[in-house]
Amino acid sequence: MIKGFNQYLKEEKNTHMTHIEDRVIYGGVRGARDAILALRSLRDMLAGNASKSSDVTVKWDGAPAVFAGRDPMDGQFFVAKKGIFNKSPKVYKSHADIDADTSGDLSDKLKAAFDALKDAGIKNVIQGDIMFTKSELKKETIAGESYITFHPNTIVYAVPSKSKLAKKILSSNVGIVFHTAYNGDTFETMKASYDVNVDNLKNKKGLWADDARVRDVSGSAIFTAKDTKEVTKALSIAGKIFKKIASTTLREIERNENLAKTIETHNNKYVRAGQKVTNTTRHVDSLIKFINDKYQKEIDKRSTPAGKDKQAKDRDAMLSFFSPKNKSNLKMIFDLQNAIVDGKLKIINKLNKLANMKTFIKTRNGFEVTGEEGYVAIDKLKGGAVKLVDRLEFSSNNFSPDVIKGWDTVSRS
């Protein structure tokens, strides 16, 4: 059973989820410990040794996000974007409502979802991602095989043309994958859970719907002995590093949200470039330079001495964190993140083998095989969840100008 992450996501809205390795910088001591425990639980589950069952869901690369269900205030059916959780919830209860607030491709997709789901018998509120509308389906030949494809974002999903699944998809006006359910008396107080089951939907004519679950694999030995050994080694390294890191440094980063975000932003520069951080001492020095350069740009923008002085003071306040002790601990924090990523990738690579659809990226030179966007591991008893993504693959593909995307700016609401 995955432990501890319920502290972060239980009862929260599923509009953003932190990468497991980033729990180290945002969650302090507890976040680092829980990241290790989550990977340990996944290892045990995939090795067939879990004493408790866990669920794993696939992160489908769809757009836009869509919410659907009954307004708890008046019982009327609606669809919505992420504005559903604004202080003044924005929901659409008719085509006219959708047209009044959206346009173009986004409007068409929301209306297709509205029509497909209005009689589906949804009693609560469910959240998913639109994967396609009928006009977006294509027949493609990839490596000599014929597929029906849809390409909502970065990943191209491909289904063999002659399969039953392809027939169902071709008969549908819209395809949606659901991953989160909400219950509550108001939108503001709704609590999230990850137990969406599309088998409960009714009147699904014209709708291809799936839930995001990788069906519970507890008790099945998906891992080989070698796989288990490799993840155990990564976890052992992570545990030894964690014990050496001063709790004061972890807590200081956790308390300073601006510093934590700056560390993440700096790390993401390497992710987007598809580069793994191998020299963590140099990475700390690079972070300090990154902070200096960032504030120098702000100083140069200011036209008054007072404005320049304020930016300089903000820079000095952030740089005050980098004492010799904290620099040493920060180096080990980056080492810990690397060890967590090593274990995470072993698990992702194994889960990718369970996929029931082929996944590709599209380049100007043709299609290339890629993995799923990622996974979310869920503690079914406590409601916690953690995100696992191969960021060097998916994120670098997502930002690469060489990878052709299936979306436009209107669809990515």
Short mmCIF file of C-alpha atoms in Angstrom, two decimals:
data_model
loop_
_atom_site.label_atom_id
_atom_site.label_comp_id
_atom_site.label_asym_id
_atom_site.label_seq_id
_atom_site.Cartn_x
_atom_site.Cartn_y
_atom_site.Cartn_z
CA MET A 1 0.00 0.00 0.00
CA ILE A 2 1.31 3.45 -0.87
CA LYS A 3 1.76 5.43 2.32
CA GLY A 4 1.82 9.09 3.15
CA PHE A 5 0.87 10.86 -0.08
CA ASN A 6 -2.71 11.20 1.13
CA GLN A 7 -1.36 14.08 3.22
CA TYR A 8 -0.81 16.04 0.02
CA LEU A 9 -3.69 15.13 -2.26
CA LYS A 10 -6.49 13.78 -0.08
CA GLU A 11 -9.56 15.95 -0.45
CA GLU A 12 -7.82 18.22 -2.97
CA LYS A 13 -8.86 19.03 -6.52
CA ASN A 14 -6.92 17.13 -9.18
CA THR A 15 -5.82 20.13 -11.23
CA HIS A 16 -2.09 19.79 -10.58
CA MET A 17 0.07 16.98 -9.23
CA THR A 18 3.76 17.18 -8.29
CA HIS A 19 6.35 14.81 -9.75
CA ILE A 20 7.48 12.23 -7.21
CA GLU A 21 11.10 13.46 -7.16
CA ASP A 22 9.92 17.03 -6.53
CA ARG A 23 8.28 15.97 -3.29
CA VAL A 24 11.83 16.17 -1.93
CA ILE A 25 11.93 19.94 -2.40
CA TYR A 26 8.27 20.73 -1.75
CA GLY A 27 7.50 18.22 1.02
CA GLY A 28 10.54 18.51 3.24
CA VAL A 29 11.50 15.53 5.41
CA ARG A 30 8.10 13.90 5.10
CA GLY A 31 7.94 14.45 1.34
CA ALA A 32 11.34 12.82 0.80
CA ARG A 33 10.46 9.88 3.04
CA ASP A 34 7.08 9.36 1.39
CA ALA A 35 8.58 9.43 -2.11
CA ILE A 36 10.86 6.55 -1.14
CA LEU A 37 8.00 4.66 0.52
CA ALA A 38 5.80 5.09 -2.55
CA LEU A 39 8.43 3.56 -4.83
CA ARG A 40 8.98 0.74 -2.36
CA SER A 41 5.26 -0.03 -2.39
CA LEU A 42 5.16 -0.01 -6.19
CA ARG A 43 8.16 -2.33 -6.31
CA ASP A 44 6.44 -4.77 -3.96
CA MET A 45 3.21 -4.58 -5.94
CA LEU A 46 4.90 -5.31 -9.27
CA ALA A 47 6.96 -8.09 -7.69
CA GLY A 48 3.75 -9.73 -6.44
CA ASN A 49 4.69 -9.18 -2.79
CA ALA A 50 2.24 -6.44 -1.80
CA SER A 51 0.20 -7.25 1.28
CA LYS A 52 -2.35 -4.57 0.32
CA SER A 53 -3.74 -3.73 -3.11
CA SER A 54 -2.94 -0.56 -5.00
CA ASP A 55 -4.23 0.95 -8.21
CA VAL A 56 -2.16 2.56 -10.93
CA THR A 57 -3.69 4.90 -13.49
CA VAL A 58 -2.28 5.98 -16.83
CA LYS A 59 -1.71 9.67 -17.51
CA TRP A 60 -3.34 10.02 -20.92
CA ASP A 61 -2.03 12.91 -23.01
CA GLY A 62 -5.40 14.46 -23.87
CA ALA A 63 -6.79 17.97 -24.18
CA PRO A 64 -8.78 19.80 -23.14
CA ALA A 65 -9.57 18.68 -19.62
CA VAL A 66 -13.31 18.27 -19.15
CA PHE A 67 -15.55 17.96 -16.10
CA ALA A 68 -19.09 16.60 -16.29
CA GLY A 69 -21.88 15.80 -13.88
CA ARG A 70 -24.70 17.29 -11.87
CA ASP A 71 -24.54 20.72 -10.31
CA PRO A 72 -25.02 19.98 -6.57
CA MET A 73 -26.98 23.21 -6.18
CA ASP A 74 -29.72 22.59 -8.77
CA GLY A 75 -29.18 19.04 -10.09
CA GLN A 76 -28.72 20.19 -13.69
CA PHE A 77 -26.25 18.43 -15.97
CA PHE A 78 -23.20 20.43 -17.02
CA VAL A 79 -19.77 20.24 -18.60
CA ALA A 80 -16.93 22.51 -17.54
CA LYS A 81 -13.26 23.38 -17.94
CA LYS A 82 -10.95 23.77 -14.94
CA GLY A 83 -12.82 26.97 -14.06
CA ILE A 84 -15.25 24.73 -12.22
CA PHE A 85 -13.19 25.27 -9.07
CA ASN A 86 -12.92 29.05 -9.35
CA LYS A 87 -14.42 31.17 -6.61
CA SER A 88 -17.35 31.70 -8.98
CA PRO A 89 -17.62 28.26 -10.67
CA LYS A 90 -17.96 28.40 -14.45
CA VAL A 91 -20.11 25.55 -15.76
CA TYR A 92 -21.99 25.06 -19.03
CA LYS A 93 -25.53 23.67 -18.94
CA SER A 94 -26.38 24.08 -22.62
CA HIS A 95 -24.82 24.62 -26.02
CA ALA A 96 -25.70 28.29 -25.62
CA ASP A 97 -23.65 28.49 -22.41
CA ILE A 98 -20.67 26.93 -24.20
CA ASP A 99 -20.96 29.28 -27.19
CA ALA A 100 -21.21 32.31 -24.89
CA ASP A 101 -17.83 31.58 -23.28
CA THR A 102 -15.78 29.59 -25.82
CA SER A 103 -15.22 29.41 -29.56
CA GLY A 104 -13.75 27.31 -32.33
CA ASP A 105 -12.30 23.89 -31.68
CA LEU A 106 -12.70 24.14 -27.90
CA SER A 107 -16.39 24.97 -28.24
CA ASP A 108 -16.93 22.03 -30.63
CA LYS A 109 -15.25 19.60 -28.24
CA LEU A 110 -17.18 20.75 -25.19
CA LYS A 111 -20.48 20.49 -27.10
CA ALA A 112 -19.57 16.99 -28.29
CA ALA A 113 -18.83 16.01 -24.68
CA PHE A 114 -22.06 17.62 -23.50
CA ASP A 115 -24.17 15.67 -26.00
CA ALA A 116 -22.40 12.36 -25.33
CA LEU A 117 -22.60 12.59 -21.53
CA LYS A 118 -25.89 14.33 -20.75
CA ASP A 119 -27.81 11.06 -20.57
CA ALA A 120 -24.96 8.93 -19.20
CA GLY A 121 -26.42 8.81 -15.69
CA ILE A 122 -23.53 10.64 -13.98
CA LYS A 123 -24.58 11.23 -10.37
CA ASN A 124 -21.50 13.03 -9.07
CA VAL A 125 -18.82 14.98 -10.96
CA ILE A 126 -16.13 13.26 -13.01
CA GLN A 127 -13.00 14.66 -14.64
CA GLY A 128 -11.24 13.45 -17.74
CA ASP A 129 -9.39 14.44 -20.90
CA ILE A 130 -10.88 14.64 -24.37
CA MET A 131 -8.82 12.42 -26.64
CA PHE A 132 -10.56 13.00 -29.97
CA THR A 133 -13.66 14.06 -31.82
CA LYS A 134 -14.73 12.18 -34.94
CA SER A 135 -13.12 14.59 -37.39
CA GLU A 136 -9.73 14.11 -35.74
CA LEU A 137 -9.50 10.35 -36.27
CA LYS A 138 -7.07 9.29 -38.98
CA LYS A 139 -6.03 6.09 -40.72
CA GLU A 140 -2.23 5.83 -40.72
CA THR A 141 0.28 3.22 -41.82
CA ILE A 142 3.13 2.96 -39.31
CA ALA A 143 5.97 0.49 -39.85
CA GLY A 144 3.81 -1.34 -42.39
CA GLU A 145 0.82 -1.72 -40.04
CA SER A 146 -2.56 -0.02 -40.49
CA TYR A 147 -3.85 1.94 -37.49
CA ILE A 148 -6.63 4.28 -36.49
CA THR A 149 -4.88 7.15 -34.73
CA PHE A 150 -5.71 10.19 -32.62
CA HIS A 151 -3.24 12.88 -31.67
CA PRO A 152 -4.60 15.28 -29.03
CA ASN A 153 -1.28 16.61 -27.73
CA THR A 154 2.27 15.27 -27.95
CA ILE A 155 1.56 11.53 -28.09
CA VAL A 156 -0.07 9.77 -31.05
CA TYR A 157 -2.32 6.90 -29.92
CA ALA A 158 -2.70 4.05 -32.41
CA VAL A 159 -5.17 1.15 -32.55
CA PRO A 160 -4.96 -1.65 -35.17
CA SER A 161 -7.48 -0.78 -37.89
CA LYS A 162 -9.21 -4.18 -37.89
CA SER A 163 -9.62 -4.48 -34.13
CA LYS A 164 -12.92 -4.26 -32.22
CA LEU A 165 -11.55 -1.25 -30.39
CA ALA A 166 -10.94 0.58 -33.68
CA LYS A 167 -14.52 -0.17 -34.75
CA LYS A 168 -15.86 1.28 -31.51
CA ILE A 169 -13.68 4.37 -31.78
CA LEU A 170 -14.70 4.99 -35.41
CA SER A 171 -18.38 4.86 -34.42
CA SER A 172 -17.90 7.51 -31.72
CA ASN A 173 -18.36 11.27 -31.93
CA VAL A 174 -16.00 11.91 -29.02
CA GLY A 175 -13.48 9.95 -26.95
CA ILE A 176 -12.84 10.75 -23.30
CA VAL A 177 -10.64 9.12 -20.66
CA PHE A 178 -11.84 9.74 -17.08
CA HIS A 179 -9.54 9.62 -14.08
CA THR A 180 -11.03 11.51 -11.11
CA ALA A 181 -14.40 11.67 -9.36
CA TYR A 182 -15.67 14.38 -7.02
CA ASN A 183 -18.37 14.34 -4.36
CA GLY A 184 -19.68 17.17 -2.21
CA ASP A 185 -22.52 19.57 -1.57
CA THR A 186 -20.78 22.46 -3.37
CA PHE A 187 -18.02 22.73 -5.94
CA GLU A 188 -15.85 24.46 -3.34
CA THR A 189 -16.11 21.61 -0.82
CA MET A 190 -15.90 18.67 -3.23
CA LYS A 191 -13.40 15.95 -2.42
CA ALA A 192 -11.45 14.04 -5.05
CA SER A 193 -11.14 10.29 -5.41
CA TYR A 194 -9.67 8.10 -8.12
CA ASP A 195 -12.36 5.45 -8.47
CA VAL A 196 -13.98 6.36 -11.79
CA ASN A 197 -15.47 3.32 -13.52
CA VAL A 198 -16.82 3.97 -17.02
CA ASP A 199 -18.74 0.69 -16.92
CA ASN A 200 -21.27 2.60 -14.81
CA LEU A 201 -22.01 5.09 -17.60
CA LYS A 202 -25.27 4.62 -19.53
CA ASN A 203 -26.41 5.44 -23.08
CA LYS A 204 -22.88 5.50 -24.46
CA LYS A 205 -23.88 5.58 -28.13
CA GLY A 206 -21.53 7.95 -29.92
CA LEU A 207 -19.12 7.93 -26.97
CA TRP A 208 -15.85 6.08 -26.54
CA ALA A 209 -15.04 6.30 -22.85
CA ASP A 210 -12.35 4.68 -20.78
CA ASP A 211 -11.12 5.11 -17.26
CA ALA A 212 -7.43 5.58 -16.68
CA ARG A 213 -6.84 2.51 -14.54
CA VAL A 214 -4.13 0.02 -15.23
CA ARG A 215 -6.18 -2.76 -13.72
CA ASP A 216 -5.01 -3.74 -10.24
CA VAL A 217 -1.87 -5.82 -10.65
CA SER A 218 -1.34 -6.62 -6.97
CA GLY A 219 -0.44 -10.25 -6.50
CA SER A 220 0.89 -10.61 -10.05
CA ALA A 221 4.64 -10.94 -10.45
CA ILE A 222 5.13 -8.38 -13.22
CA PHE A 223 8.71 -7.75 -12.12
CA THR A 224 11.44 -10.30 -12.70
CA ALA A 225 13.96 -10.95 -9.93
CA LYS A 226 16.40 -8.71 -11.85
CA ASP A 227 13.84 -5.89 -12.04
CA THR A 228 13.18 -6.10 -8.31
CA LYS A 229 16.90 -6.10 -7.55
CA GLU A 230 17.51 -2.99 -9.68
CA VAL A 231 14.71 -0.99 -8.02
CA THR A 232 15.82 -2.19 -4.58
CA LYS A 233 19.34 -0.95 -5.33
CA ALA A 234 18.04 2.49 -6.29
CA LEU A 235 15.90 2.62 -3.15
CA SER A 236 18.83 1.55 -0.99
CA ILE A 237 20.95 4.37 -2.43
CA ALA A 238 18.08 6.81 -1.89
CA GLY A 239 17.65 5.70 1.72
CA LYS A 240 21.34 6.10 2.53
CA ILE A 241 21.44 9.58 0.99
CA PHE A 242 18.25 10.63 2.80
CA LYS A 243 19.74 9.71 6.19
CA LYS A 244 22.72 12.01 5.55
CA ILE A 245 20.71 15.11 4.59
CA ALA A 246 20.20 17.60 7.40
CA SER A 247 16.52 17.93 8.21
CA THR A 248 17.04 21.66 8.76
CA THR A 249 18.00 22.13 5.10
CA LEU A 250 14.98 20.18 3.86
CA ARG A 251 12.67 22.16 6.12
CA GLU A 252 14.20 25.47 5.08
CA ILE A 253 13.52 24.72 1.42
CA GLU A 254 10.01 23.49 2.25
CA ARG A 255 9.22 26.75 4.10
CA ASN A 256 10.64 28.97 1.34
CA GLU A 257 8.25 28.42 -1.58
CA ASN A 258 10.09 30.91 -3.80
CA LEU A 259 13.35 29.03 -3.30
CA ALA A 260 11.67 25.65 -3.97
CA LYS A 261 10.10 26.97 -7.17
CA THR A 262 13.44 28.43 -8.27
CA ILE A 263 15.15 25.06 -7.71
CA GLU A 264 12.42 23.32 -9.72
CA THR A 265 12.64 25.89 -12.53
CA HIS A 266 16.40 25.41 -12.73
CA ASN A 267 16.03 21.62 -12.75
CA ASN A 268 13.41 21.88 -15.50
CA LYS A 269 15.92 23.58 -17.81
CA TYR A 270 17.76 20.26 -17.93
CA VAL A 271 14.56 18.24 -18.26
CA ARG A 272 13.45 20.26 -21.27
CA ALA A 273 16.83 19.77 -22.89
CA GLY A 274 16.65 16.02 -22.24
CA GLN A 275 19.76 16.15 -20.04
CA LYS A 276 20.22 14.19 -16.84
CA VAL A 277 22.05 15.96 -14.03
CA THR A 278 25.16 13.84 -13.40
CA ASN A 279 27.46 16.22 -11.55
CA THR A 280 25.37 17.47 -8.62
CA THR A 281 28.15 19.64 -7.16
CA ARG A 282 28.33 21.53 -10.45
CA HIS A 283 24.52 21.63 -10.48
CA VAL A 284 24.49 23.53 -7.17
CA ASP A 285 26.98 26.06 -8.59
CA SER A 286 24.83 26.34 -11.72
CA LEU A 287 21.78 27.04 -9.56
CA ILE A 288 23.59 29.91 -7.79
CA LYS A 289 24.58 31.38 -11.14
CA PHE A 290 21.00 30.94 -12.36
CA ILE A 291 19.73 32.96 -9.37
CA ASN A 292 22.34 35.68 -9.86
CA ASP A 293 21.56 35.96 -13.57
CA LYS A 294 17.81 36.02 -12.93
CA TYR A 295 18.02 38.91 -10.49
CA GLN A 296 20.60 40.78 -12.55
CA LYS A 297 18.12 40.86 -15.42
CA GLU A 298 15.54 42.30 -13.04
CA ILE A 299 18.02 44.87 -11.73
CA ASP A 300 18.89 45.94 -15.27
CA LYS A 301 15.19 46.45 -16.06
CA ARG A 302 14.70 48.90 -13.19
CA SER A 303 15.16 52.58 -13.94
CA THR A 304 15.40 53.92 -10.38
CA PRO A 305 17.98 53.31 -7.64
CA ALA A 306 15.20 52.19 -5.29
CA GLY A 307 13.93 49.63 -7.77
CA LYS A 308 17.42 48.27 -8.40
CA ASP A 309 18.11 48.16 -4.65
CA LYS A 310 14.96 46.13 -3.97
CA GLN A 311 15.92 43.48 -6.55
CA ALA A 312 19.45 43.32 -5.15
CA LYS A 313 18.07 42.78 -1.63
CA ASP A 314 15.72 40.05 -2.89
CA ARG A 315 18.69 38.35 -4.57
CA ASP A 316 20.83 38.56 -1.44
CA ALA A 317 17.98 37.18 0.68
CA MET A 318 17.68 34.12 -1.57
CA LEU A 319 21.43 33.62 -1.82
CA SER A 320 21.70 33.68 1.99
CA PHE A 321 20.43 30.08 1.92
CA PHE A 322 23.65 28.89 0.25
CA SER A 323 25.87 28.47 3.29
CA PRO A 324 28.58 25.77 2.98
CA LYS A 325 26.41 23.41 5.04
CA ASN A 326 23.29 24.02 2.95
CA LYS A 327 25.25 23.71 -0.31
CA SER A 328 26.54 20.32 0.83
CA ASN A 329 23.02 19.20 1.76
CA LEU A 330 21.56 20.57 -1.46
CA LYS A 331 24.07 18.51 -3.44
CA MET A 332 22.78 15.43 -1.58
CA ILE A 333 19.17 16.48 -2.25
CA PHE A 334 19.94 16.42 -5.98
CA ASP A 335 21.62 13.02 -5.50
CA LEU A 336 18.46 11.82 -3.75
CA GLN A 337 16.28 13.06 -6.59
CA ASN A 338 18.48 11.17 -9.06
CA ALA A 339 18.15 7.94 -7.06
CA ILE A 340 14.36 8.34 -6.91
CA VAL A 341 14.27 8.95 -10.68
CA ASP A 342 16.37 5.80 -11.29
CA GLY A 343 13.86 3.69 -9.36
CA LYS A 344 10.91 5.47 -10.94
CA LEU A 345 12.13 4.78 -14.49
CA LYS A 346 12.46 1.06 -13.83
CA ILE A 347 8.83 1.01 -12.72
CA ILE A 348 7.62 3.15 -15.65
CA ASN A 349 9.40 0.93 -18.19
CA LYS A 350 7.64 -2.13 -16.79
CA LEU A 351 4.23 -0.46 -16.68
CA ASN A 352 4.63 0.64 -20.31
CA LYS A 353 4.62 -3.02 -21.30
CA LEU A 354 1.04 -3.34 -19.99
CA ALA A 355 -0.38 -0.68 -22.36
CA ASN A 356 -3.28 -1.72 -24.58
CA MET A 357 -2.58 0.95 -27.21
CA LYS A 358 0.52 1.74 -29.21
CA THR A 359 2.02 5.17 -28.51
CA PHE A 360 4.20 7.19 -30.89
CA ILE A 361 5.54 10.67 -31.42
CA LYS A 362 5.30 12.22 -34.87
CA THR A 363 8.35 13.88 -36.35
CA ARG A 364 9.06 15.32 -39.75
CA ASN A 365 10.84 12.05 -40.53
CA GLY A 366 7.90 9.86 -39.53
CA PHE A 367 6.67 8.12 -36.39
CA GLU A 368 8.84 7.03 -33.47
CA VAL A 369 7.84 4.72 -30.62
CA THR A 370 7.43 6.40 -27.23
CA GLY A 371 6.05 5.46 -23.83
CA GLU A 372 2.91 6.64 -22.08
CA GLU A 373 2.85 10.18 -20.68
CA GLY A 374 3.21 8.67 -17.22
CA TYR A 375 1.34 7.06 -14.33
CA VAL A 376 -0.36 7.92 -11.07
CA ALA A 377 -0.09 5.43 -8.22
CA ILE A 378 -3.02 5.50 -5.81
CA ASP A 379 -3.54 4.36 -2.25
CA LYS A 380 -7.10 3.07 -2.45
CA LEU A 381 -7.63 3.13 1.31
CA LYS A 382 -6.34 6.61 2.08
CA GLY A 383 -6.92 8.35 -1.24
CA GLY A 384 -3.34 9.56 -1.78
CA ALA A 385 -1.63 9.67 -5.15
CA VAL A 386 1.78 10.30 -6.68
CA LYS A 387 2.79 11.09 -10.29
CA LEU A 388 5.48 9.15 -12.16
CA VAL A 389 6.61 10.56 -15.52
CA ASP A 390 9.67 9.81 -17.64
CA ARG A 391 10.44 13.49 -17.92
CA LEU A 392 13.56 13.13 -20.06
CA GLU A 393 11.40 11.40 -22.67
CA PHE A 394 7.95 12.94 -22.41
CA SER A 395 8.86 16.47 -21.32
CA SER A 396 11.67 16.83 -23.83
CA ASN A 397 9.29 15.55 -26.55
CA ASN A 398 6.67 18.00 -25.33
CA PHE A 399 9.01 20.97 -25.72
CA SER A 400 10.94 19.78 -28.76
CA PRO A 401 10.31 21.77 -31.96
CA ASP A 402 11.16 18.59 -33.88
CA VAL A 403 8.13 16.74 -32.50
CA ILE A 404 4.88 17.60 -34.28
CA LYS A 405 2.06 18.31 -31.81
CA GLY A 406 -1.57 17.46 -32.39
CA TRP A 407 -2.97 20.51 -30.62
CA ASP A 408 -3.48 24.18 -31.19
CA THR A 409 -3.63 26.94 -28.59
CA VAL A 410 -7.42 27.03 -28.51
CA SER A 411 -7.71 23.37 -27.50
CA ARG A 412 -5.23 23.64 -24.66
CA SER A 413 -7.50 25.32 -22.15
#
